[in-house]
GROMACS .gro file of C-alpha atoms in nm:
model
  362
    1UNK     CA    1  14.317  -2.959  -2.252
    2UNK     CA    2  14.209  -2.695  -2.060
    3UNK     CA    3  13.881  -2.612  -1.947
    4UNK     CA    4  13.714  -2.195  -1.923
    5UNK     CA    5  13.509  -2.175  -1.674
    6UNK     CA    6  13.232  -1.878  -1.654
    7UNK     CA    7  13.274  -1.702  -1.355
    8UNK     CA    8  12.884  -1.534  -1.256
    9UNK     CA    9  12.940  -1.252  -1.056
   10UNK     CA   10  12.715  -1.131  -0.733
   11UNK     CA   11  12.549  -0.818  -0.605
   12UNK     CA   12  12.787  -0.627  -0.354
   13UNK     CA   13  12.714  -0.538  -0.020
   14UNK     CA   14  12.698  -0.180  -0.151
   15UNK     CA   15  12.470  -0.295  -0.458
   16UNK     CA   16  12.219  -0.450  -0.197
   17UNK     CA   17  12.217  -0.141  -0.031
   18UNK     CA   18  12.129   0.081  -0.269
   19UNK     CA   19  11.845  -0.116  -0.460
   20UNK     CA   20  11.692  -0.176  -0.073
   21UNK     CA   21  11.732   0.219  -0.060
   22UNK     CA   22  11.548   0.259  -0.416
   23UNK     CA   23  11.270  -0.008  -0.259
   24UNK     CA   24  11.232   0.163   0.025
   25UNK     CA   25  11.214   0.535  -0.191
   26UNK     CA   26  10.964   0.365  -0.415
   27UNK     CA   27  10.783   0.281  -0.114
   28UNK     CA   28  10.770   0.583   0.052
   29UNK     CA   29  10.663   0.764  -0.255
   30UNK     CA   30  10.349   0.536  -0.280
   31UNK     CA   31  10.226   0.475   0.023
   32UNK     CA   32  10.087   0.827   0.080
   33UNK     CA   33   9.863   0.748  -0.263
   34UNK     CA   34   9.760   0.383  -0.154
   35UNK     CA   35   9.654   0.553   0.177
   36UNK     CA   36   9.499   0.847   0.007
   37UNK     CA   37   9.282   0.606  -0.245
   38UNK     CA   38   9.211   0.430   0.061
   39UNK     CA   39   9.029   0.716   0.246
   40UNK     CA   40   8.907   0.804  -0.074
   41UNK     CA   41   8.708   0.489  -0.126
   42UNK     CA   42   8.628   0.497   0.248
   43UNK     CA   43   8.467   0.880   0.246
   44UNK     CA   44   8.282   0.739  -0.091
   45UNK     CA   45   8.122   0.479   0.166
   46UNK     CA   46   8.059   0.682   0.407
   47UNK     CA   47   7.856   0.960   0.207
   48UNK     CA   48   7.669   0.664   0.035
   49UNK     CA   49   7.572   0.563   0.363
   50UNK     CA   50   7.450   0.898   0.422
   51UNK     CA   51   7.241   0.872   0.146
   52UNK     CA   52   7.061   0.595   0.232
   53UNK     CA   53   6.981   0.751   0.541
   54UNK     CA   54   6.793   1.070   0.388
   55UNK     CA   55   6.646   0.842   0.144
   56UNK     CA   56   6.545   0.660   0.432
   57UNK     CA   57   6.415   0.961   0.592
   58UNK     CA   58   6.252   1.076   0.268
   59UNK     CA   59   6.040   0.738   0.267
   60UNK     CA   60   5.912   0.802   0.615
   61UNK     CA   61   5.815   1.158   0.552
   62UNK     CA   62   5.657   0.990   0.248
   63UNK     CA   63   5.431   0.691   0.464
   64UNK     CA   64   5.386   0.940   0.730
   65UNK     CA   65   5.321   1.333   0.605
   66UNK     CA   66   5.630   1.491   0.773
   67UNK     CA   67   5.973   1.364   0.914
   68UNK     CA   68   6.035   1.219   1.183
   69UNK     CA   69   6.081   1.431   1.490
   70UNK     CA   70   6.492   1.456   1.667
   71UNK     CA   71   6.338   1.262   1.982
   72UNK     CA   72   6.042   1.301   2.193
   73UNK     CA   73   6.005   1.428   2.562
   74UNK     CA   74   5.671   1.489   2.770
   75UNK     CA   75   5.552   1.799   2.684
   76UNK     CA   76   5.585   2.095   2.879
   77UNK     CA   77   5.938   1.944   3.008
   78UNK     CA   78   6.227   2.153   2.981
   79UNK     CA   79   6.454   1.966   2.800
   80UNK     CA   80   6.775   2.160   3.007
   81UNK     CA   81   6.610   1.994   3.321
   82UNK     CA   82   6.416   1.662   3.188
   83UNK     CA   83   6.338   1.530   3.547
   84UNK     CA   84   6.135   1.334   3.569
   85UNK     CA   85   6.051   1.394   3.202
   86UNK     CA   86   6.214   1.107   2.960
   87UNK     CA   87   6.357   1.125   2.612
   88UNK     CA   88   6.133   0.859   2.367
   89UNK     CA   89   6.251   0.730   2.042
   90UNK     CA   90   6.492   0.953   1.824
   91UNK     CA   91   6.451   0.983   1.442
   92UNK     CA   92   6.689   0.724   1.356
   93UNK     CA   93   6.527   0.439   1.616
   94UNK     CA   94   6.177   0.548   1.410
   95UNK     CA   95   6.270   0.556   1.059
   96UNK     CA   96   6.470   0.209   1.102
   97UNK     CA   97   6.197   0.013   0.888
   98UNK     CA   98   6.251   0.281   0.599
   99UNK     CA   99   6.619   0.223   0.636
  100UNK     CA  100   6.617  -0.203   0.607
  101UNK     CA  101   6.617  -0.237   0.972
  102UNK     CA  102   6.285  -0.363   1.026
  103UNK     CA  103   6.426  -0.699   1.278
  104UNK     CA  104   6.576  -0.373   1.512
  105UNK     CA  105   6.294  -0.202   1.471
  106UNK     CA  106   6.083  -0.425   1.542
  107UNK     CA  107   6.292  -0.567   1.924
  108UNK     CA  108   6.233  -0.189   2.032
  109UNK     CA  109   5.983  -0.187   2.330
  110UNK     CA  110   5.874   0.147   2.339
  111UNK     CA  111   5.627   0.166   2.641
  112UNK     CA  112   5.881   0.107   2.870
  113UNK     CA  113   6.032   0.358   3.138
  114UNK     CA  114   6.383   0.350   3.295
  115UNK     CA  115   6.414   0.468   3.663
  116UNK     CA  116   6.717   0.642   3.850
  117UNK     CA  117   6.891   0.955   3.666
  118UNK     CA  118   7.171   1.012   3.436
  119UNK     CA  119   7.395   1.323   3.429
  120UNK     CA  120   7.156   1.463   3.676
  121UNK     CA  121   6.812   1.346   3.438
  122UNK     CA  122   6.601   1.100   3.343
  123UNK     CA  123   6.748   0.809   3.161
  124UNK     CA  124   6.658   0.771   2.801
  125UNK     CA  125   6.363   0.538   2.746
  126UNK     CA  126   6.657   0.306   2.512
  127UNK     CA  127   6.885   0.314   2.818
  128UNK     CA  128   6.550  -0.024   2.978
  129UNK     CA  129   6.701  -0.368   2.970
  130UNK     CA  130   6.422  -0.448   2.735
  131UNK     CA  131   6.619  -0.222   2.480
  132UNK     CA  132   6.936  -0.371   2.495
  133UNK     CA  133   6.990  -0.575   2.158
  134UNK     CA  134   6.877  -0.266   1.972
  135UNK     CA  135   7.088  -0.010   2.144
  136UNK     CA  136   7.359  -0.164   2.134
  137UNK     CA  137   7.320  -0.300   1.763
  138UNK     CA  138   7.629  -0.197   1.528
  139UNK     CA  139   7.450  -0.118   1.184
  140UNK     CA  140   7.694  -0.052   0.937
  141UNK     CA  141   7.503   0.171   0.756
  142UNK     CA  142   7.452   0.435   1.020
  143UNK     CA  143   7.859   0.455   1.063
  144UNK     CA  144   8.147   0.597   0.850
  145UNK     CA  145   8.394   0.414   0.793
  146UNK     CA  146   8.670   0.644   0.836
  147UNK     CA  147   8.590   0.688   1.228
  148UNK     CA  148   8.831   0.431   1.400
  149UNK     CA  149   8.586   0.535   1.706
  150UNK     CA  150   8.326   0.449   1.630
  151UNK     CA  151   8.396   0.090   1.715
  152UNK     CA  152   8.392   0.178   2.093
  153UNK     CA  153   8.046   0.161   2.238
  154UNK     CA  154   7.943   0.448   2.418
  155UNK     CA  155   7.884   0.365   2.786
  156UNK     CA  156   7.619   0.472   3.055
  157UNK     CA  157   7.578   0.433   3.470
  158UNK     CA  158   7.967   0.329   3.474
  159UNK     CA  159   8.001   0.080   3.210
  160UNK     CA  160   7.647  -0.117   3.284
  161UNK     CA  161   7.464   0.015   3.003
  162UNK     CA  162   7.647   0.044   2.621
  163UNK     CA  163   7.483   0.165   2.304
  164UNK     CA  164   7.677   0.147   1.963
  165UNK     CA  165   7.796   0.398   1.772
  166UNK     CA  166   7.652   0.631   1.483
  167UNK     CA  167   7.802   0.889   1.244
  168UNK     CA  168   7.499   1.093   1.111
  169UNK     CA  169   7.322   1.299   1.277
  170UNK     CA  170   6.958   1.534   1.204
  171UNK     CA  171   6.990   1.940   1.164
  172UNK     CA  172   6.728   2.060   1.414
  173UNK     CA  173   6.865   2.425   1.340
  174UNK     CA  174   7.097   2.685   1.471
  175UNK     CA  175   6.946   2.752   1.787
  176UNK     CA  176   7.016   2.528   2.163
  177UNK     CA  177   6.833   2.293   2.288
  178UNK     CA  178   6.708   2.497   2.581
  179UNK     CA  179   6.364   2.621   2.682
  180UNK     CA  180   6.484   2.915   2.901
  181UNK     CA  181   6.622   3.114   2.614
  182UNK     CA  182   6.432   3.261   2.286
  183UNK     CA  183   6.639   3.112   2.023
  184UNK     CA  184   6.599   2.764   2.232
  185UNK     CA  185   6.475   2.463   1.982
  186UNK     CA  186   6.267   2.219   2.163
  187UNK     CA  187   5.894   2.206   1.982
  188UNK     CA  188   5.636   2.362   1.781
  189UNK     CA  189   5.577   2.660   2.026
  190UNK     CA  190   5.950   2.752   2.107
  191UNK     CA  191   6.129   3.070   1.965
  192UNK     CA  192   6.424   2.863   1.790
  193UNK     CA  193   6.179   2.688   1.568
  194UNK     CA  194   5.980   2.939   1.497
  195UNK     CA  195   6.244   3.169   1.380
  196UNK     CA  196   6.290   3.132   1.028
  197UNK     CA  197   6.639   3.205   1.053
  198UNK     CA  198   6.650   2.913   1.282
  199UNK     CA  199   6.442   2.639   1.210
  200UNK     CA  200   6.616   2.332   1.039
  201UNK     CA  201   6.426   2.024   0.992
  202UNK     CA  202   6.396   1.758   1.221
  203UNK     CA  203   6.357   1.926   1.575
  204UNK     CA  204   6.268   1.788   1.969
  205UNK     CA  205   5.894   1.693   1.904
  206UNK     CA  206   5.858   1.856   1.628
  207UNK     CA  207   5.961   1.843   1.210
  208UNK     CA  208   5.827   1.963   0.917
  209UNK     CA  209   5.687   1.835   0.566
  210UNK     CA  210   5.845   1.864   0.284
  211UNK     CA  211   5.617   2.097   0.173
  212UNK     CA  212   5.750   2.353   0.439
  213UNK     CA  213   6.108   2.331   0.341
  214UNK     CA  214   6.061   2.688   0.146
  215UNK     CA  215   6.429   2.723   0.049
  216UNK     CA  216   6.383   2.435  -0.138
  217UNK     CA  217   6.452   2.068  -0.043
  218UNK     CA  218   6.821   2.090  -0.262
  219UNK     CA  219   6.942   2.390  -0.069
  220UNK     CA  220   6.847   2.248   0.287
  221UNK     CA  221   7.036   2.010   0.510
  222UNK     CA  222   6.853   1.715   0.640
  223UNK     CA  223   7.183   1.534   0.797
  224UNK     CA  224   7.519   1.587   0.909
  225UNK     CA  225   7.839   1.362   0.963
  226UNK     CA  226   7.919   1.338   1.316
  227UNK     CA  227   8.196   1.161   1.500
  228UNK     CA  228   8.180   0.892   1.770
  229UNK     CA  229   8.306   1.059   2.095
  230UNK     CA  230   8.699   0.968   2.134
  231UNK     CA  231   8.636   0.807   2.546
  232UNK     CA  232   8.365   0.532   2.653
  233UNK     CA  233   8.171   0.779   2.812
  234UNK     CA  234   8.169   1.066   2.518
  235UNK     CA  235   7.750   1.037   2.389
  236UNK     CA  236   7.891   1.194   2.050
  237UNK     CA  237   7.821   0.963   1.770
  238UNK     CA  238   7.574   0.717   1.966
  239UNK     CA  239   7.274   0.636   1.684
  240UNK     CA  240   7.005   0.580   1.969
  241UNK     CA  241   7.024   0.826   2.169
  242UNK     CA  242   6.830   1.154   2.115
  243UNK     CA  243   7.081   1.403   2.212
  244UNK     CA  244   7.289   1.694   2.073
  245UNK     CA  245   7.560   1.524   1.934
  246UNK     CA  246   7.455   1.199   1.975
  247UNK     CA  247   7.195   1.204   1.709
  248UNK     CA  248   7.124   1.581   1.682
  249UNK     CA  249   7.254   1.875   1.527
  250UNK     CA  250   7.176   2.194   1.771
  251UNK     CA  251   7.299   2.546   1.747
  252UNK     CA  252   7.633   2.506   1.482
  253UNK     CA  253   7.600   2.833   1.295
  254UNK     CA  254   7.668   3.184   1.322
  255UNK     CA  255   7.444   3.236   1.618
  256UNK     CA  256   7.645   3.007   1.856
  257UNK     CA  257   8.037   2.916   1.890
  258UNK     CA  258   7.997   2.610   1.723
  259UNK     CA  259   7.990   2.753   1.417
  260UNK     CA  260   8.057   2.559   1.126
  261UNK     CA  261   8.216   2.230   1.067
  262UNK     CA  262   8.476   2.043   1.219
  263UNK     CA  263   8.567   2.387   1.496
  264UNK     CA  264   8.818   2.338   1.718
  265UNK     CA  265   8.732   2.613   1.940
  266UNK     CA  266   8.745   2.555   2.349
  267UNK     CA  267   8.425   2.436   2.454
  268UNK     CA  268   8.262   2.475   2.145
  269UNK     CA  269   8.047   2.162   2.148
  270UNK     CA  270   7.843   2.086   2.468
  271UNK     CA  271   7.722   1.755   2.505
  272UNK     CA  272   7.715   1.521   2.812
  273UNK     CA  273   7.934   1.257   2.876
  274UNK     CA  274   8.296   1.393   2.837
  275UNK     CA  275   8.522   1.474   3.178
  276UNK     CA  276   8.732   1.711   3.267
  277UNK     CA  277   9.031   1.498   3.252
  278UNK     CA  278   8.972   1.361   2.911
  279UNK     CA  279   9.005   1.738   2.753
  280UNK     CA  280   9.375   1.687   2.629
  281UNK     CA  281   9.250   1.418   2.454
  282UNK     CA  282   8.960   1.581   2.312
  283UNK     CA  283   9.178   1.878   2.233
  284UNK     CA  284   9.409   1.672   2.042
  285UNK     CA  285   9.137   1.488   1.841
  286UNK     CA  286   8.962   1.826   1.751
  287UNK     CA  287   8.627   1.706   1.959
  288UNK     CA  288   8.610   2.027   2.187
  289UNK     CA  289   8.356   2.008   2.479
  290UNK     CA  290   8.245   2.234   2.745
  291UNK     CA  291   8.334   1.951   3.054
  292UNK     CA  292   8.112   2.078   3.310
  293UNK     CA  293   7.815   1.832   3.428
  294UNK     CA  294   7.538   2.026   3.188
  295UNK     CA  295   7.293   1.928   2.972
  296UNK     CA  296   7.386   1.835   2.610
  297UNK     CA  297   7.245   2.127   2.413
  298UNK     CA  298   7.494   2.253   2.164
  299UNK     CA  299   7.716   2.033   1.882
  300UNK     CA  300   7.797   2.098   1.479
  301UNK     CA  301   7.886   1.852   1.220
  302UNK     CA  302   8.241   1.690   1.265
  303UNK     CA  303   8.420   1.418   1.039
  304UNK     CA  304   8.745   1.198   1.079
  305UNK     CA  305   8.786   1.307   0.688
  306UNK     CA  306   9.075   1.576   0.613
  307UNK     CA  307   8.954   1.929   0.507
  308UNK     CA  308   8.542   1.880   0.565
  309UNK     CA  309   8.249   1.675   0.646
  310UNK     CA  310   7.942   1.514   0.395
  311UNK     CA  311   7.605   1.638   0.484
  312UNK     CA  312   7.277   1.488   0.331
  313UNK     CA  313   7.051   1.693   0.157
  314UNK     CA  314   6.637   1.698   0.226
  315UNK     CA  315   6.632   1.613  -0.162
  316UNK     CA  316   6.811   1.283  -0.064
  317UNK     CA  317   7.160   1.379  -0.240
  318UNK     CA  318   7.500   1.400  -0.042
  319UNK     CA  319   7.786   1.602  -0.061
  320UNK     CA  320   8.138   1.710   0.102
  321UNK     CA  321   8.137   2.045   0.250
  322UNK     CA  322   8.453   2.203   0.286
  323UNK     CA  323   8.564   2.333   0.690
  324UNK     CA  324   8.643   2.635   0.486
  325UNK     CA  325   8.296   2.734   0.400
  326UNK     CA  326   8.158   3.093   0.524
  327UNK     CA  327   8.027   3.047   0.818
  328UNK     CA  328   8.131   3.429   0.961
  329UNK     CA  329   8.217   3.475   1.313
  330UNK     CA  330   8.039   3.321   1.637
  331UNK     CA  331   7.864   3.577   1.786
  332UNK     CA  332   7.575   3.398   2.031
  333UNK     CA  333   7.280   3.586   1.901
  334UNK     CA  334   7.021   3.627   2.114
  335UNK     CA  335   6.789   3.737   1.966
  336UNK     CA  336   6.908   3.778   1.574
  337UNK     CA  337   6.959   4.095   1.454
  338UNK     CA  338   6.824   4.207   1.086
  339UNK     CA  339   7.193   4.395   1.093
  340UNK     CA  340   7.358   4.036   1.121
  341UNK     CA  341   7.351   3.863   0.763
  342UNK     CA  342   7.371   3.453   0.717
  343UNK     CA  343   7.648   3.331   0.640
  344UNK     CA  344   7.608   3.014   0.296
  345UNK     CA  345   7.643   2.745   0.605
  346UNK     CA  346   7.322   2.957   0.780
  347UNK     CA  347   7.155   2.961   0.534
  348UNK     CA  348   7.233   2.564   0.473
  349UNK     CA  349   7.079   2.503   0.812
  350UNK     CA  350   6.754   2.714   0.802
  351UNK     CA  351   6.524   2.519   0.573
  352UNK     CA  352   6.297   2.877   0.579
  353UNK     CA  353   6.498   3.212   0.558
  354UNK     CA  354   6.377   3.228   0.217
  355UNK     CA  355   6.726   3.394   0.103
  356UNK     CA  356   6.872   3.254  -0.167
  357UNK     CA  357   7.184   3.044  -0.099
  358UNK     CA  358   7.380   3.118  -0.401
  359UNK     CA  359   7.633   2.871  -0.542
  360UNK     CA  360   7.580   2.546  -0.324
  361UNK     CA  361   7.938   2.508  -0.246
  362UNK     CA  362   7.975   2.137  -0.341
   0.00000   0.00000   0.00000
């Protein structure tokens, strides 16, 4: 009697081949998306973290009659000089009890001065030993999540003195931080601020109520992304310190050649901290900086997103701007013409032009 035996056939070589191919297709074809809905839900963090920032903010200016001011220097310093004048507490290290960090807040030793000189000035009053834990504290909510940098700490007096990194920084208004020109921002009395086509919000010793904010608190920026400078030594993106760029927004609309978000022009930005030798690297990363050994005066809003950056609102709302917003041409106005209109992202920055902004374009 004989016996049939079923005979089960296998996959060919060739077979194998081609369903790997169709994996590795199918693959392909999604992993774009995942990565997409990825920085998707990342961006989503990072504007809600803006958000509780300016409602931080908001709950200071609420407690204390105005907002906190950009950072503090002695008065009657030029702040393109600072020697021996020192930079006190920024607005992030003072509204830090409105934002849930009252423990940081509260290790801060603000009497303190720090001797020596950096980039030619006096050290920060956060750069004293006593300061340390605070500086150098990484608080998630003061960082984006889509900036791989800002995991670096940024680094002082060769290495010796580190402060973490921050991604939001406060629209002081479209004018430099210099005292020797008439569009410079640096207090109550100076030209920049008191130029209404200027004047943001928080400013060097000086900020405004809510009350003053005459375009209306929906229609002006109180915060803009920023990213964490790409080296060790880059003060871009460094929550504690009260410079342009680290914590600052300074002279990033039509008026200057920083104009608008995310530029990519040569020297566009200028901050301290960044060498000579690290500009391919900057160039690549679209983080321009003027390299020379200056004083930080000059940096816009700039994001590790694709296509634009979130800015907060002085109503406490957030949105994505697009880089392709009208922010006209730079043309370093000095003074500002009547002839010269504002652009939508001027009239963003000024929180009293009084010109109506349009459609908000978010």
């Amino acid at each position: 009697m004989s016996v049939s035996r079923s005979v089960k056939r296998a996959f060919t070589l060739v077979e194998l081949l081609v369903v790997i191919a169709i994996i590795g297709v199918l693959v392909a074809l999604l992993l774009p998306a995942v990565q997409a809905a990825r920085e998707a839900a990342r961006r989503q963090q990072c504007q809600s973290n803006l958000r509780q920032q300016c409602l931080g903010l908001l709950n200071y200016e609420s407690a204390k009659g105005s907002f906190p001011m950009a950072f503090e220097f002695a008065t009657g310093a030029n702040p393109a000089v600072l020697t021996p004048a020192q930079i006190g507490a920024n607005w992030a290290v003072r509204a830090l009890p409105y934002c849930e960090q009252q423990t940081v807040y509260n290790s801060i030793d603000q009497t303190v001065t720090v001797a020596g000189t950096w980039k030619g000035k006096a050290p920060p009053q956060m750069a004293h030993a006593n300061n340390a834990a605070a500086r150098t504290a990484n608080i998630d909510s003061m960082r984006c999540p889509s900036d791989s940098y800002n995991q670096i700490q940024m680094e002082m007096s060769g290495g010796t003195i580190k402060w973490a990194r921050g991604n939001y920084a406060a629209n002081a208004g479209n004018g430099p931080l210099l005292s020797g020109r008439a569009d410079g921002i640096f207090g109550a009395d100076s030209g920049g601020w008191l130029d209404p086509k200027r004047r943001g919000v928080i400013g060097p010793n000086v900020a405004v109520r809510l009350k003053e904010i005459v375009d209306g608190t929906s229609n002006s920026m109180l915060l803009g992304e920023v990213r964490a400078g790409v080296t060790a030594v880059d003060q871009r993106g460094t929550w504690a310190l009260g410079q342009a760029g680290s914590s600052v927004l300074f002279w990033f609309g039509t008026s200057g050649d920083a104009n608008g978000p995310n530029i990519c022009l040569a020297s566009s930005d200028d901050v301290a901290g960044p060498l000579a030798t690290d500009l391919p690297l900057l160039t690549q990363e679209c983080m321009p900086d003027y390299t020379g050994d200056h004083w930080a005066d000059q940096a816009t809003t700039r994001s590790a997103h694709t296509g634009g950056v979130n800015i907060g609102m002085a109503d406490g709302s957030a949105h994505f701007i697009s880089d392709s917003i009208d922010v006209g041409a730079a043309t370093l106005l000095n003074p500002w013409p009547d002839t010269v209109p504002m652009t939508v992202w001027d009239k963003l920055i000024a929180s009293a032009d009084e010109q109506a902004t349009g459609q908000m374009p978010f």
